Amino acid sequence: MSLVRLGALGVGSFFCVAVLWGAVQPRDAVVPDPVKALYKHPHAIEWVHNGAGNLGITGTFDRKQLQRGFQVYKEVCSACHSINRVAFRDLADLGFTAPEIKAIAASYEVPSIDDKTGEPATRKGTPADKFPLVYPNEIAARAAQNGALPPDLSLIVKAREGGTNYIHSLINGYADAPASWTVPDGLYYNPYFKSLNIAMPPPLAADDQITYVDGTKSTREQYAKDIAVFLTWTAEPKLEARKETGLAAVIFLLIMTGLGYLSYKKVWADVKRKSA
Amino acid sequence: MSFPWAKQYQPTTEIGKFFDKQLPLPRFVYGALGAGYPTPKNLNYFYNFGVLAGVALVIQIITGVVLGMHYAANTTVAFDSVEHIMRDVNGGWMLRYMHAVGASFFFGVVYVHIFRGLYYGSYKPPREVLWMLGLVIFLLMMATAFMGYVLVWGQMSFWGATVITGLFSAIPVVGSYIQTLLLGGFSPDNATLNRFFSLHYLLPFVIFGVIILHVWALHIPGSNNPTGIAVKTEADTVPFHPYYTAKDFFGLGVYLTLFAAVVFFAPNALGEVDNYIPANPLSTPAHIVPEWYFWPFYAILRAFTVDFFFIPAKLMGVLAMFAAILLLFFLPWLDTSPVRSNSYRPLNRILFWVFVVVALVLGVAGGKPAEEPWVRLSQVFTAYYFAHFLIIIPLVSRFEKTKPLPRSISEAVLAKYGNSAPGVAAQPAE
Amino acid sequence: MATETRPLDAQLPVEGERRRDFLYVATASVAAVGAGAVVWPLINQMNPSADVLALASIDLDLSAVQPGQAVKVSWRGKPVFARHLTPEEIASANKVDVASLRDPQSLADRTKPGNAQWLITLGVCTHLGCVPLGAGEGEVRGDFGGYFCPCHGSHYDTAARVRKGPAPKNLEVPAYVFKTPTSVTIG
């Protein structure tokens, strides 16, 4: 068995020397990353209606805000971005009624097959359909968008660091590039975008670009908030149910744990008494 | 097996007697987890984590089987089927979050369980096989968790699969053939996804089987305890049921409460945002990291940055990562101190806490991009990791002066309550 | 059993023992409720998901179906037969004494007023779920000129009522409405 320890000594020294040999190598001078210097982290926004919102225990969405966000999506974003994981029927969560959902669905053309010729065709959407893709595939998207790919927005809030705040900051984050930074032709400077150069032109350029049906003051700040919250919902449509269930589960488990603790103390009472 | 004073199962009903004769399963359970298993009476809360790990596995198996009813292992629809679970399946979001968060909790619990074993010397004789079976479970868990993460078929799934199978390409001569064999192609694709699904479904049941062996091996010598000294008389023990079933139930309540809090209020806190982007073989995420429970080993893998004589850095990293786990199999023979518990090993106790810090720093470093100071930090701490187990521990156990041991568990318990000092000749409590 | 454990418990004051029992029972009950609450989502996940429920209705264009012909379409993953009855078929269906049938229903019960020539039923035999023959061009229509299920030999008449064989019920009529005289929404 002392052979094991001898072998261990050998193996241990081998790995130690090998890794420390790397540690003592001189490092290349660190070239400061200009992107890192200019990149800005998204700032937190207040977007909650009642409760404490995304991070709260019982936060709920503001239905009016979700509907406004949907309006922003429909009038602006949907020109290039799909929300293909969302079905029209899901809009019931936003407070739309069944006839309203039918009308919204019917205003979209979804891919289908001509039942006489079998050729690809389109038909009016139904509540069961999902929001159609804007471009049939990536190649078509890039061809139409000067080489850029507008991502599907269904999951964008969960797929980006900062989530809701990121969308809000990015939408209104366009700025003039500092002198040290050159923006290639056809791209725009946005310090909240990971590479700083974004292909999307400023989507919400001016106040009063959208006329809100609910009469909310039409400002760029409001657009950015509303679309960010709407996309939070598309990414996590079960958020409210999750928190509701969670609160009940945690309260129940606390009661069960409390009873469990008392039972545990009772069971052990005589052993502890004997020991003490 | 077990102690002479262990209570024997007594079937009282006719049905009970009938089954006891033909299939004595109740007798088996009674002896394993019931009143028939005498357990040291001084186990602390760290001894809850074995049962918690078992529960965590059961949660994974149940939610996993249910998710398998909706998941489709095909690269064209895998990601969509996960989102289908999240959006359309009744309560699917809850089941999926339980499974994803459950994996993290499983590892968290197992890490505490392992460190508890390290602190109290549970790997020492007569429990070497028990310790090694535990390590086998740990290895199987790592494989299972890795393959499960790939099933989502998001960006991190795809590139994780690429990087981890790429480890095998470091093996001289046959490496790239092995990688191709594992993937069933030249990059992760449908063949990879299907075999990972198959194995991800199988391995938890293998783990379950090894757990049965692990519990079997536990019941031969009986549980270790915070003093590390052996059970001597009946006064040292209490029956597992109701004493430890009650304690484990309470511990389980605490665990489930924390679990529910994360599942329902921060289910994505432990995940990576990139995995909500469908896999794209043409674009790598800026920063590929595995799940947090692999970070210490990932740090060791990346710590080897220069070739060591004729051995390429890549191969060194892979060798070191596997060695970092495999060396634990030899621990019972590296640590020769006759004293198990660190409560009576002043020097080794300090080294234990140093090692905890080292492991945590390696964990943090493994989650960071490969930049300074993290690279150099993980190099120094990787060196310590190997030195700790392979050089320091064998030496310490030879030269350390240990504290006197209490004569029995009962005496130690009495000392704790202030009636007696350890090492003083006290009558065994009776 | 109870008498065997008595000696241990007997040393305790009776009062404390009772409080203990209550605590244990309460803890076990709460745990049992919790286990039950966990089982429900595990079962409920097997129910049809939201996207499946949403596909519950389809539109069908009947303009090209001539008298005597039928079309077969898929609704909720099951075939639906839409049959354009000829006047003779209607007459033969109405001739039958409803009371004599295994599942007594008149043709009028099974069609919409004003559209009695359109017989719309599920194409699922009520015996064990095979698809009966008779909707396609040239298929056998059984002894009563309606549908015939080849699996176990159930015969349906021109109102798709079971007349012979093991089937217990007439072919089911789904919920549907005529949007125009030749277009119908099923479901």
JSON list of N, CA, C and O in Angstrom, two decimals, chain A residues 1 5 8 12 16 23 25 27 36 57 85 89 158 234 236 238 242 246 257 261 264 267-268 271-272 275, chain B residues 45 79-80 87-88 93 97 243-244 250 253 264-265 276 333-334 336 371-372 376 379 383 390 414 417:
[
{"chain": "A", "resi": 1, "resn": "MET", "atom": "N", "xyz": [0.82, -1.22, 0.00]},
{"chain": "A", "resi": 1, "resn": "MET", "atom": "CA", "xyz": [0.00, 0.00, 0.00]},
{"chain": "A", "resi": 1, "resn": "MET", "atom": "C", "xyz": [0.85, 1.26, 0.00]},
{"chain": "A", "resi": 1, "resn": "MET", "atom": "O", "xyz": [0.41, 2.32, -0.41]},
{"chain": "A", "resi": 5, "resn": "ARG", "atom": "N", "xyz": [1.04, 5.30, -2.23]},
{"chain": "A", "resi": 5, "resn": "ARG", "atom": "CA", "xyz": [1.46, 6.65, -1.82]},
{"chain": "A", "resi": 5, "resn": "ARG", "atom": "C", "xyz": [2.67, 7.12, -2.62]},
{"chain": "A", "resi": 5, "resn": "ARG", "atom": "O", "xyz": [2.76, 8.30, -2.96]},
{"chain": "A", "resi": 8, "resn": "ALA", "atom": "N", "xyz": [1.31, 8.13, -5.89]},
{"chain": "A", "resi": 8, "resn": "ALA", "atom": "CA", "xyz": [0.59, 9.39, -5.74]},
{"chain": "A", "resi": 8, "resn": "ALA", "atom": "C", "xyz": [1.56, 10.56, -5.72]},
{"chain": "A", "resi": 8, "resn": "ALA", "atom": "O", "xyz": [1.32, 11.59, -6.34]},
{"chain": "A", "resi": 12, "resn": "GLY", "atom": "N", "xyz": [1.21, 13.34, -8.40]},
{"chain": "A", "resi": 12, "resn": "GLY", "atom": "CA", "xyz": [0.94, 14.66, -7.86]},
{"chain": "A", "resi": 12, "resn": "GLY", "atom": "C", "xyz": [2.00, 15.66, -8.29]},
{"chain": "A", "resi": 12, "resn": "GLY", "atom": "O", "xyz": [1.68, 16.75, -8.77]},
{"chain": "A", "resi": 16, "resn": "CYS", "atom": "N", "xyz": [1.45, 18.95, -10.68]},
{"chain": "A", "resi": 16, "resn": "CYS", "atom": "CA", "xyz": [1.78, 20.25, -10.08]},
{"chain": "A", "resi": 16, "resn": "CYS", "atom": "C", "xyz": [2.81, 20.99, -10.92]},
{"chain": "A", "resi": 16, "resn": "CYS", "atom": "O", "xyz": [2.65, 22.16, -11.25]},
{"chain": "A", "resi": 23, "resn": "ALA", "atom": "N", "xyz": [1.86, 28.42, -15.19]},
{"chain": "A", "resi": 23, "resn": "ALA", "atom": "CA", "xyz": [1.56, 29.61, -14.40]},
{"chain": "A", "resi": 23, "resn": "ALA", "atom": "C", "xyz": [2.71, 30.61, -14.42]},
{"chain": "A", "resi": 23, "resn": "ALA", "atom": "O", "xyz": [2.49, 31.81, -14.30]},
{"chain": "A", "resi": 25, "resn": "GLN", "atom": "N", "xyz": [4.77, 31.07, -16.94]},
{"chain": "A", "resi": 25, "resn": "GLN", "atom": "CA", "xyz": [5.06, 31.61, -18.27]},
{"chain": "A", "resi": 25, "resn": "GLN", "atom": "C", "xyz": [4.67, 33.09, -18.32]},
{"chain": "A", "resi": 25, "resn": "GLN", "atom": "O", "xyz": [3.66, 33.48, -17.74]},
{"chain": "A", "resi": 27, "resn": "ARG", "atom": "N", "xyz": [2.91, 36.27, -19.57]},
{"chain": "A", "resi": 27, "resn": "ARG", "atom": "CA", "xyz": [1.67, 36.48, -20.31]},
{"chain": "A", "resi": 27, "resn": "ARG", "atom": "C", "xyz": [1.87, 37.50, -21.41]},
{"chain": "A", "resi": 27, "resn": "ARG", "atom": "O", "xyz": [2.64, 38.45, -21.24]},
{"chain": "A", "resi": 36, "resn": "LYS", "atom": "N", "xyz": [-15.28, 46.25, -24.84]},
{"chain": "A", "resi": 36, "resn": "LYS", "atom": "CA", "xyz": [-15.55, 46.20, -23.41]},
{"chain": "A", "resi": 36, "resn": "LYS", "atom": "C", "xyz": [-15.61, 47.60, -22.81]},
{"chain": "A", "resi": 36, "resn": "LYS", "atom": "O", "xyz": [-16.41, 47.89, -21.93]},
{"chain": "A", "resi": 57, "resn": "ILE", "atom": "N", "xyz": [-42.74, 38.34, -5.71]},
{"chain": "A", "resi": 57, "resn": "ILE", "atom": "CA", "xyz": [-43.34, 37.08, -5.34]},
{"chain": "A", "resi": 57, "resn": "ILE", "atom": "C", "xyz": [-44.69, 36.91, -6.03]},
{"chain": "A", "resi": 57, "resn": "ILE", "atom": "O", "xyz": [-45.06, 35.83, -6.46]},
{"chain": "A", "resi": 85, "resn": "ARG", "atom": "N", "xyz": [-43.21, 31.36, -31.83]},
{"chain": "A", "resi": 85, "resn": "ARG", "atom": "CA", "xyz": [-43.57, 30.37, -30.80]},
{"chain": "A", "resi": 85, "resn": "ARG", "atom": "C", "xyz": [-44.87, 30.75, -30.09]},
{"chain": "A", "resi": 85, "resn": "ARG", "atom": "O", "xyz": [-45.36, 30.01, -29.26]},
{"chain": "A", "resi": 89, "resn": "ARG", "atom": "N", "xyz": [-54.10, 32.10, -30.20]},
{"chain": "A", "resi": 89, "resn": "ARG", "atom": "CA", "xyz": [-54.95, 31.79, -29.04]},
{"chain": "A", "resi": 89, "resn": "ARG", "atom": "C", "xyz": [-54.34, 32.27, -27.73]},
{"chain": "A", "resi": 89, "resn": "ARG", "atom": "O", "xyz": [-55.04, 32.55, -26.78]},
{"chain": "A", "resi": 158, "resn": "LYS", "atom": "N", "xyz": [-35.50, 35.78, -22.64]},
{"chain": "A", "resi": 158, "resn": "LYS", "atom": "CA", "xyz": [-34.78, 34.74, -21.89]},
{"chain": "A", "resi": 158, "resn": "LYS", "atom": "C", "xyz": [-33.45, 34.40, -22.53]},
{"chain": "A", "resi": 158, "resn": "LYS", "atom": "O", "xyz": [-32.62, 33.74, -21.93]},
{"chain": "A", "resi": 234, "resn": "THR", "atom": "N", "xyz": [-44.06, 37.02, -23.98]},
{"chain": "A", "resi": 234, "resn": "THR", "atom": "CA", "xyz": [-43.92, 36.00, -25.03]},
{"chain": "A", "resi": 234, "resn": "THR", "atom": "C", "xyz": [-42.88, 34.96, -24.64]},
{"chain": "A", "resi": 234, "resn": "THR", "atom": "O", "xyz": [-42.98, 33.80, -25.02]},
{"chain": "A", "resi": 236, "resn": "GLU", "atom": "N", "xyz": [-42.15, 34.02, -21.49]},
{"chain": "A", "resi": 236, "resn": "GLU", "atom": "CA", "xyz": [-42.55, 33.24, -20.32]},
{"chain": "A", "resi": 236, "resn": "GLU", "atom": "C", "xyz": [-44.05, 33.45, -20.08]},
{"chain": "A", "resi": 236, "resn": "GLU", "atom": "O", "xyz": [-44.44, 34.10, -19.10]},
{"chain": "A", "resi": 238, "resn": "LYS", "atom": "N", "xyz": [-46.24, 31.70, -18.90]},
{"chain": "A", "resi": 238, "resn": "LYS", "atom": "CA", "xyz": [-46.80, 31.12, -17.67]},
{"chain": "A", "resi": 238, "resn": "LYS", "atom": "C", "xyz": [-46.26, 31.78, -16.42]},
{"chain": "A", "resi": 238, "resn": "LYS", "atom": "O", "xyz": [-46.34, 31.22, -15.33]},
{"chain": "A", "resi": 242, "resn": "ARG", "atom": "N", "xyz": [-46.88, 30.59, -12.59]},
{"chain": "A", "resi": 242, "resn": "ARG", "atom": "CA", "xyz": [-45.71, 30.07, -11.89]},
{"chain": "A", "resi": 242, "resn": "ARG", "atom": "C", "xyz": [-45.62, 30.69, -10.49]},
{"chain": "A", "resi": 242, "resn": "ARG", "atom": "O", "xyz": [-45.41, 29.98, -9.50]},
{"chain": "A", "resi": 246, "resn": "GLY", "atom": "N", "xyz": [-46.18, 28.88, -7.00]},
{"chain": "A", "resi": 246, "resn": "GLY", "atom": "CA", "xyz": [-45.00, 28.89, -6.15]},
{"chain": "A", "resi": 246, "resn": "GLY", "atom": "C", "xyz": [-45.30, 29.38, -4.75]},
{"chain": "A", "resi": 246, "resn": "GLY", "atom": "O", "xyz": [-44.83, 28.80, -3.77]},
{"chain": "A", "resi": 257, "resn": "THR", "atom": "N", "xyz": [-42.80, 21.63, 6.94]},
{"chain": "A", "resi": 257, "resn": "THR", "atom": "CA", "xyz": [-41.48, 21.59, 7.57]},
{"chain": "A", "resi": 257, "resn": "THR", "atom": "C", "xyz": [-41.58, 21.93, 9.06]},
{"chain": "A", "resi": 257, "resn": "THR", "atom": "O", "xyz": [-40.92, 21.30, 9.89]},
{"chain": "A", "resi": 261, "resn": "TYR", "atom": "N", "xyz": [-40.48, 19.61, 12.03]},
{"chain": "A", "resi": 261, "resn": "TYR", "atom": "CA", "xyz": [-39.52, 19.98, 13.06]},
{"chain": "A", "resi": 261, "resn": "TYR", "atom": "C", "xyz": [-40.05, 19.62, 14.45]},
{"chain": "A", "resi": 261, "resn": "TYR", "atom": "O", "xyz": [-39.33, 19.04, 15.27]},
{"chain": "A", "resi": 264, "resn": "TYR", "atom": "N", "xyz": [-39.92, 15.96, 14.93]},
{"chain": "A", "resi": 264, "resn": "TYR", "atom": "CA", "xyz": [-38.53, 15.54, 15.13]},
{"chain": "A", "resi": 264, "resn": "TYR", "atom": "C", "xyz": [-38.11, 15.79, 16.57]},
{"chain": "A", "resi": 264, "resn": "TYR", "atom": "O", "xyz": [-37.52, 14.92, 17.23]},
{"chain": "A", "resi": 267, "resn": "VAL", "atom": "N", "xyz": [-39.82, 13.27, 18.86]},
{"chain": "A", "resi": 267, "resn": "VAL", "atom": "CA", "xyz": [-39.27, 11.92, 18.75]},
{"chain": "A", "resi": 267, "resn": "VAL", "atom": "C", "xyz": [-37.97, 11.81, 19.53]},
{"chain": "A", "resi": 267, "resn": "VAL", "atom": "O", "xyz": [-37.71, 10.81, 20.19]},
{"chain": "A", "resi": 268, "resn": "TRP", "atom": "N", "xyz": [-37.18, 12.87, 19.48]},
{"chain": "A", "resi": 268, "resn": "TRP", "atom": "CA", "xyz": [-35.87, 12.83, 20.09]},
{"chain": "A", "resi": 268, "resn": "TRP", "atom": "C", "xyz": [-35.88, 13.23, 21.57]},
{"chain": "A", "resi": 268, "resn": "TRP", "atom": "O", "xyz": [-34.82, 13.18, 22.22]},
{"chain": "A", "resi": 271, "resn": "VAL", "atom": "N", "xyz": [-34.32, 10.76, 24.10]},
{"chain": "A", "resi": 271, "resn": "VAL", "atom": "CA", "xyz": [-32.88, 10.52, 23.92]},
{"chain": "A", "resi": 271, "resn": "VAL", "atom": "C", "xyz": [-32.09, 11.71, 24.43]},
{"chain": "A", "resi": 271, "resn": "VAL", "atom": "O", "xyz": [-31.10, 11.57, 25.15]},
{"chain": "A", "resi": 272, "resn": "LYS", "atom": "N", "xyz": [-32.55, 12.92, 24.08]},
{"chain": "A", "resi": 272, "resn": "LYS", "atom": "CA", "xyz": [-31.86, 14.13, 24.52]},
{"chain": "A", "resi": 272, "resn": "LYS", "atom": "C", "xyz": [-31.90, 14.23, 26.05]},
{"chain": "A", "resi": 272, "resn": "LYS", "atom": "O", "xyz": [-30.95, 14.66, 26.68]},
{"chain": "A", "resi": 275, "resn": "SER", "atom": "N", "xyz": [-29.36, 12.02, 27.57]},
{"chain": "A", "resi": 275, "resn": "SER", "atom": "CA", "xyz": [-27.99, 12.44, 27.34]},
{"chain": "A", "resi": 275, "resn": "SER", "atom": "C", "xyz": [-27.62, 13.64, 28.18]},
{"chain": "A", "resi": 275, "resn": "SER", "atom": "O", "xyz": [-26.49, 13.77, 28.62]},
{"chain": "B", "resi": 45, "resn": "TYR", "atom": "N", "xyz": [-26.78, 17.37, 11.14]},
{"chain": "B", "resi": 45, "resn": "TYR", "atom": "CA", "xyz": [-27.60, 17.63, 9.95]},
{"chain": "B", "resi": 45, "resn": "TYR", "atom": "C", "xyz": [-26.88, 17.30, 8.65]},
{"chain": "B", "resi": 45, "resn": "TYR", "atom": "O", "xyz": [-27.52, 17.09, 7.63]},
{"chain": "B", "resi": 79, "resn": "PHE", "atom": "N", "xyz": [-35.76, 21.40, -29.86]},
{"chain": "B", "resi": 79, "resn": "PHE", "atom": "CA", "xyz": [-35.93, 22.69, -29.17]},
{"chain": "B", "resi": 79, "resn": "PHE", "atom": "C", "xyz": [-37.41, 23.08, -29.15]},
{"chain": "B", "resi": 79, "resn": "PHE", "atom": "O", "xyz": [-37.92, 23.54, -28.12]},
{"chain": "B", "resi": 80, "resn": "ASP", "atom": "N", "xyz": [-38.09, 22.88, -30.28]},
{"chain": "B", "resi": 80, "resn": "ASP", "atom": "CA", "xyz": [-39.52, 23.21, -30.33]},
{"chain": "B", "resi": 80, "resn": "ASP", "atom": "C", "xyz": [-40.31, 22.38, -29.34]},
{"chain": "B", "resi": 80, "resn": "ASP", "atom": "O", "xyz": [-41.26, 22.88, -28.72]},
{"chain": "B", "resi": 87, "resn": "ARG", "atom": "N", "xyz": [-45.00, 25.81, -22.98]},
{"chain": "B", "resi": 87, "resn": "ARG", "atom": "CA", "xyz": [-46.12, 26.68, -23.32]},
{"chain": "B", "resi": 87, "resn": "ARG", "atom": "C", "xyz": [-47.47, 25.97, -23.35]},
{"chain": "B", "resi": 87, "resn": "ARG", "atom": "O", "xyz": [-48.48, 26.54, -22.97]},
{"chain": "B", "resi": 88, "resn": "ASP", "atom": "N", "xyz": [-47.49, 24.75, -23.88]},
{"chain": "B", "resi": 88, "resn": "ASP", "atom": "CA", "xyz": [-48.78, 24.13, -24.18]},
{"chain": "B", "resi": 88, "resn": "ASP", "atom": "C", "xyz": [-49.15, 22.95, -23.28]},
{"chain": "B", "resi": 88, "resn": "ASP", "atom": "O", "xyz": [-50.32, 22.72, -23.01]},
{"chain": "B", "resi": 93, "resn": "TRP", "atom": "N", "xyz": [-44.42, 23.64, -17.88]},
{"chain": "B", "resi": 93, "resn": "TRP", "atom": "CA", "xyz": [-43.37, 24.57, -17.43]},
{"chain": "B", "resi": 93, "resn": "TRP", "atom": "C", "xyz": [-42.86, 24.16, -16.05]},
{"chain": "B", "resi": 93, "resn": "TRP", "atom": "O", "xyz": [-41.67, 24.21, -15.78]},
{"chain": "B", "resi": 97, "resn": "TYR", "atom": "N", "xyz": [-39.04, 22.94, -15.29]},
{"chain": "B", "resi": 97, "resn": "TYR", "atom": "CA", "xyz": [-38.20, 23.70, -14.36]},
{"chain": "B", "resi": 97, "resn": "TYR", "atom": "C", "xyz": [-37.78, 22.83, -13.18]},
{"chain": "B", "resi": 97, "resn": "TYR", "atom": "O", "xyz": [-36.66, 22.95, -12.68]},
{"chain": "B", "resi": 243, "resn": "TYR", "atom": "N", "xyz": [-36.24, 7.68, 14.81]},
{"chain": "B", "resi": 243, "resn": "TYR", "atom": "CA", "xyz": [-35.38, 8.82, 15.12]},
{"chain": "B", "resi": 243, "resn": "TYR", "atom": "C", "xyz": [-34.87, 9.53, 13.86]},
{"chain": "B", "resi": 243, "resn": "TYR", "atom": "O", "xyz": [-35.00, 10.74, 13.72]},
{"chain": "B", "resi": 244, "resn": "TYR", "atom": "N", "xyz": [-34.29, 8.75, 12.96]},
{"chain": "B", "resi": 244, "resn": "TYR", "atom": "CA", "xyz": [-33.74, 9.43, 11.78]},
{"chain": "B", "resi": 244, "resn": "TYR", "atom": "C", "xyz": [-34.75, 9.60, 10.67]},
{"chain": "B", "resi": 244, "resn": "TYR", "atom": "O", "xyz": [-34.58, 10.47, 9.82]},
{"chain": "B", "resi": 250, "resn": "PHE", "atom": "N", "xyz": [-37.81, 16.19, 8.42]},
{"chain": "B", "resi": 250, "resn": "PHE", "atom": "CA", "xyz": [-37.63, 17.63, 8.64]},
{"chain": "B", "resi": 250, "resn": "PHE", "atom": "C", "xyz": [-36.62, 18.20, 7.64]},
{"chain": "B", "resi": 250, "resn": "PHE", "atom": "O", "xyz": [-36.87, 19.23, 7.00]},
{"chain": "B", "resi": 253, "resn": "GLY", "atom": "N", "xyz": [-38.13, 18.60, 4.33]},
{"chain": "B", "resi": 253, "resn": "GLY", "atom": "CA", "xyz": [-39.00, 19.77, 4.25]},
{"chain": "B", "resi": 253, "resn": "GLY", "atom": "C", "xyz": [-38.21, 21.03, 3.93]},
{"chain": "B", "resi": 253, "resn": "GLY", "atom": "O", "xyz": [-38.58, 21.82, 3.07]},
{"chain": "B", "resi": 264, "resn": "PHE", "atom": "N", "xyz": [-39.91, 28.03, -8.60]},
{"chain": "B", "resi": 264, "resn": "PHE", "atom": "CA", "xyz": [-41.03, 28.92, -8.93]},
{"chain": "B", "resi": 264, "resn": "PHE", "atom": "C", "xyz": [-40.63, 30.38, -9.05]},
{"chain": "B", "resi": 264, "resn": "PHE", "atom": "O", "xyz": [-41.32, 31.16, -9.68]},
{"chain": "B", "resi": 265, "resn": "PHE", "atom": "N", "xyz": [-39.52, 30.77, -8.42]},
{"chain": "B", "resi": 265, "resn": "PHE", "atom": "CA", "xyz": [-39.22, 32.20, -8.43]},
{"chain": "B", "resi": 265, "resn": "PHE", "atom": "C", "xyz": [-37.91, 32.56, -9.13]},
{"chain": "B", "resi": 265, "resn": "PHE", "atom": "O", "xyz": [-37.71, 33.72, -9.45]},
{"chain": "B", "resi": 276, "resn": "TYR", "atom": "N", "xyz": [-31.37, 29.39, -24.57]},
{"chain": "B", "resi": 276, "resn": "TYR", "atom": "CA", "xyz": [-32.69, 29.72, -25.11]},
{"chain": "B", "resi": 276, "resn": "TYR", "atom": "C", "xyz": [-32.60, 30.15, -26.57]},
{"chain": "B", "resi": 276, "resn": "TYR", "atom": "O", "xyz": [-33.56, 30.63, -27.15]},
{"chain": "B", "resi": 333, "resn": "TRP", "atom": "N", "xyz": [-6.42, 5.00, 0.73]},
{"chain": "B", "resi": 333, "resn": "TRP", "atom": "CA", "xyz": [-5.07, 4.48, 0.93]},
{"chain": "B", "resi": 333, "resn": "TRP", "atom": "C", "xyz": [-4.03, 5.60, 0.96]},
{"chain": "B", "resi": 333, "resn": "TRP", "atom": "O", "xyz": [-2.88, 5.37, 1.25]},
{"chain": "B", "resi": 334, "resn": "LEU", "atom": "N", "xyz": [-4.48, 6.81, 0.64]},
{"chain": "B", "resi": 334, "resn": "LEU", "atom": "CA", "xyz": [-3.56, 7.95, 0.71]},
{"chain": "B", "resi": 334, "resn": "LEU", "atom": "C", "xyz": [-3.56, 8.54, 2.12]},
{"chain": "B", "resi": 334, "resn": "LEU", "atom": "O", "xyz": [-2.55, 9.00, 2.62]},
{"chain": "B", "resi": 336, "resn": "THR", "atom": "N", "xyz": [-3.62, 7.76, 5.69]},
{"chain": "B", "resi": 336, "resn": "THR", "atom": "CA", "xyz": [-3.38, 6.57, 6.52]},
{"chain": "B", "resi": 336, "resn": "THR", "atom": "C", "xyz": [-3.64, 6.82, 7.99]},
{"chain": "B", "resi": 336, "resn": "THR", "atom": "O", "xyz": [-3.42, 5.94, 8.81]},
{"chain": "B", "resi": 371, "resn": "GLU", "atom": "N", "xyz": [-9.49, 34.45, -18.93]},
{"chain": "B", "resi": 371, "resn": "GLU", "atom": "CA", "xyz": [-8.74, 35.70, -18.90]},
{"chain": "B", "resi": 371, "resn": "GLU", "atom": "C", "xyz": [-8.01, 35.78, -17.57]},
{"chain": "B", "resi": 371, "resn": "GLU", "atom": "O", "xyz": [-8.38, 35.13, -16.60]},
{"chain": "B", "resi": 372, "resn": "GLU", "atom": "N", "xyz": [-6.98, 36.63, -17.52]},
{"chain": "B", "resi": 372, "resn": "GLU", "atom": "CA", "xyz": [-6.33, 36.90, -16.23]},
{"chain": "B", "resi": 372, "resn": "GLU", "atom": "C", "xyz": [-7.26, 37.76, -15.40]},
{"chain": "B", "resi": 372, "resn": "GLU", "atom": "O", "xyz": [-8.02, 38.56, -15.95]},
{"chain": "B", "resi": 376, "resn": "ARG", "atom": "N", "xyz": [-4.36, 32.34, -14.18]},
{"chain": "B", "resi": 376, "resn": "ARG", "atom": "CA", "xyz": [-3.25, 32.06, -13.26]},
{"chain": "B", "resi": 376, "resn": "ARG", "atom": "C", "xyz": [-3.77, 31.53, -11.92]},
{"chain": "B", "resi": 376, "resn": "ARG", "atom": "O", "xyz": [-3.20, 30.62, -11.33]},
{"chain": "B", "resi": 379, "resn": "GLN", "atom": "N", "xyz": [-4.54, 28.00, -12.22]},
{"chain": "B", "resi": 379, "resn": "GLN", "atom": "CA", "xyz": [-3.32, 27.19, -12.31]},
{"chain": "B", "resi": 379, "resn": "GLN", "atom": "C", "xyz": [-2.75, 26.91, -10.92]},
{"chain": "B", "resi": 379, "resn": "GLN", "atom": "O", "xyz": [-2.44, 25.77, -10.58]},
{"chain": "B", "resi": 383, "resn": "ALA", "atom": "N", "xyz": [-2.82, 23.24, -8.99]},
{"chain": "B", "resi": 383, "resn": "ALA", "atom": "CA", "xyz": [-1.63, 22.61, -8.41]},
{"chain": "B", "resi": 383, "resn": "ALA", "atom": "C", "xyz": [-1.91, 22.20, -6.97]},
{"chain": "B", "resi": 383, "resn": "ALA", "atom": "O", "xyz": [-1.57, 21.10, -6.54]},
{"chain": "B", "resi": 390, "resn": "LEU", "atom": "N", "xyz": [-2.54, 14.19, -3.23]},
{"chain": "B", "resi": 390, "resn": "LEU", "atom": "CA", "xyz": [-1.51, 13.22, -3.59]},
{"chain": "B", "resi": 390, "resn": "LEU", "atom": "C", "xyz": [-0.23, 13.39, -2.78]},
{"chain": "B", "resi": 390, "resn": "LEU", "atom": "O", "xyz": [0.55, 12.46, -2.66]},
{"chain": "B", "resi": 414, "resn": "LEU", "atom": "N", "xyz": [-22.13, 12.94, 25.88]},
{"chain": "B", "resi": 414, "resn": "LEU", "atom": "CA", "xyz": [-22.19, 13.49, 27.23]},
{"chain": "B", "resi": 414, "resn": "LEU", "atom": "C", "xyz": [-21.26, 14.69, 27.35]},
{"chain": "B", "resi": 414, "resn": "LEU", "atom": "O", "xyz": [-21.63, 15.72, 27.92]},
{"chain": "B", "resi": 417, "resn": "TYR", "atom": "N", "xyz": [-22.64, 17.81, 26.09]},
{"chain": "B", "resi": 417, "resn": "TYR", "atom": "CA", "xyz": [-23.64, 18.43, 26.94]},
{"chain": "B", "resi": 417, "resn": "TYR", "atom": "C", "xyz": [-23.07, 18.91, 28.27]},
{"chain": "B", "resi": 417, "resn": "TYR", "atom": "O", "xyz": [-23.77, 19.28, 29.17]}
]
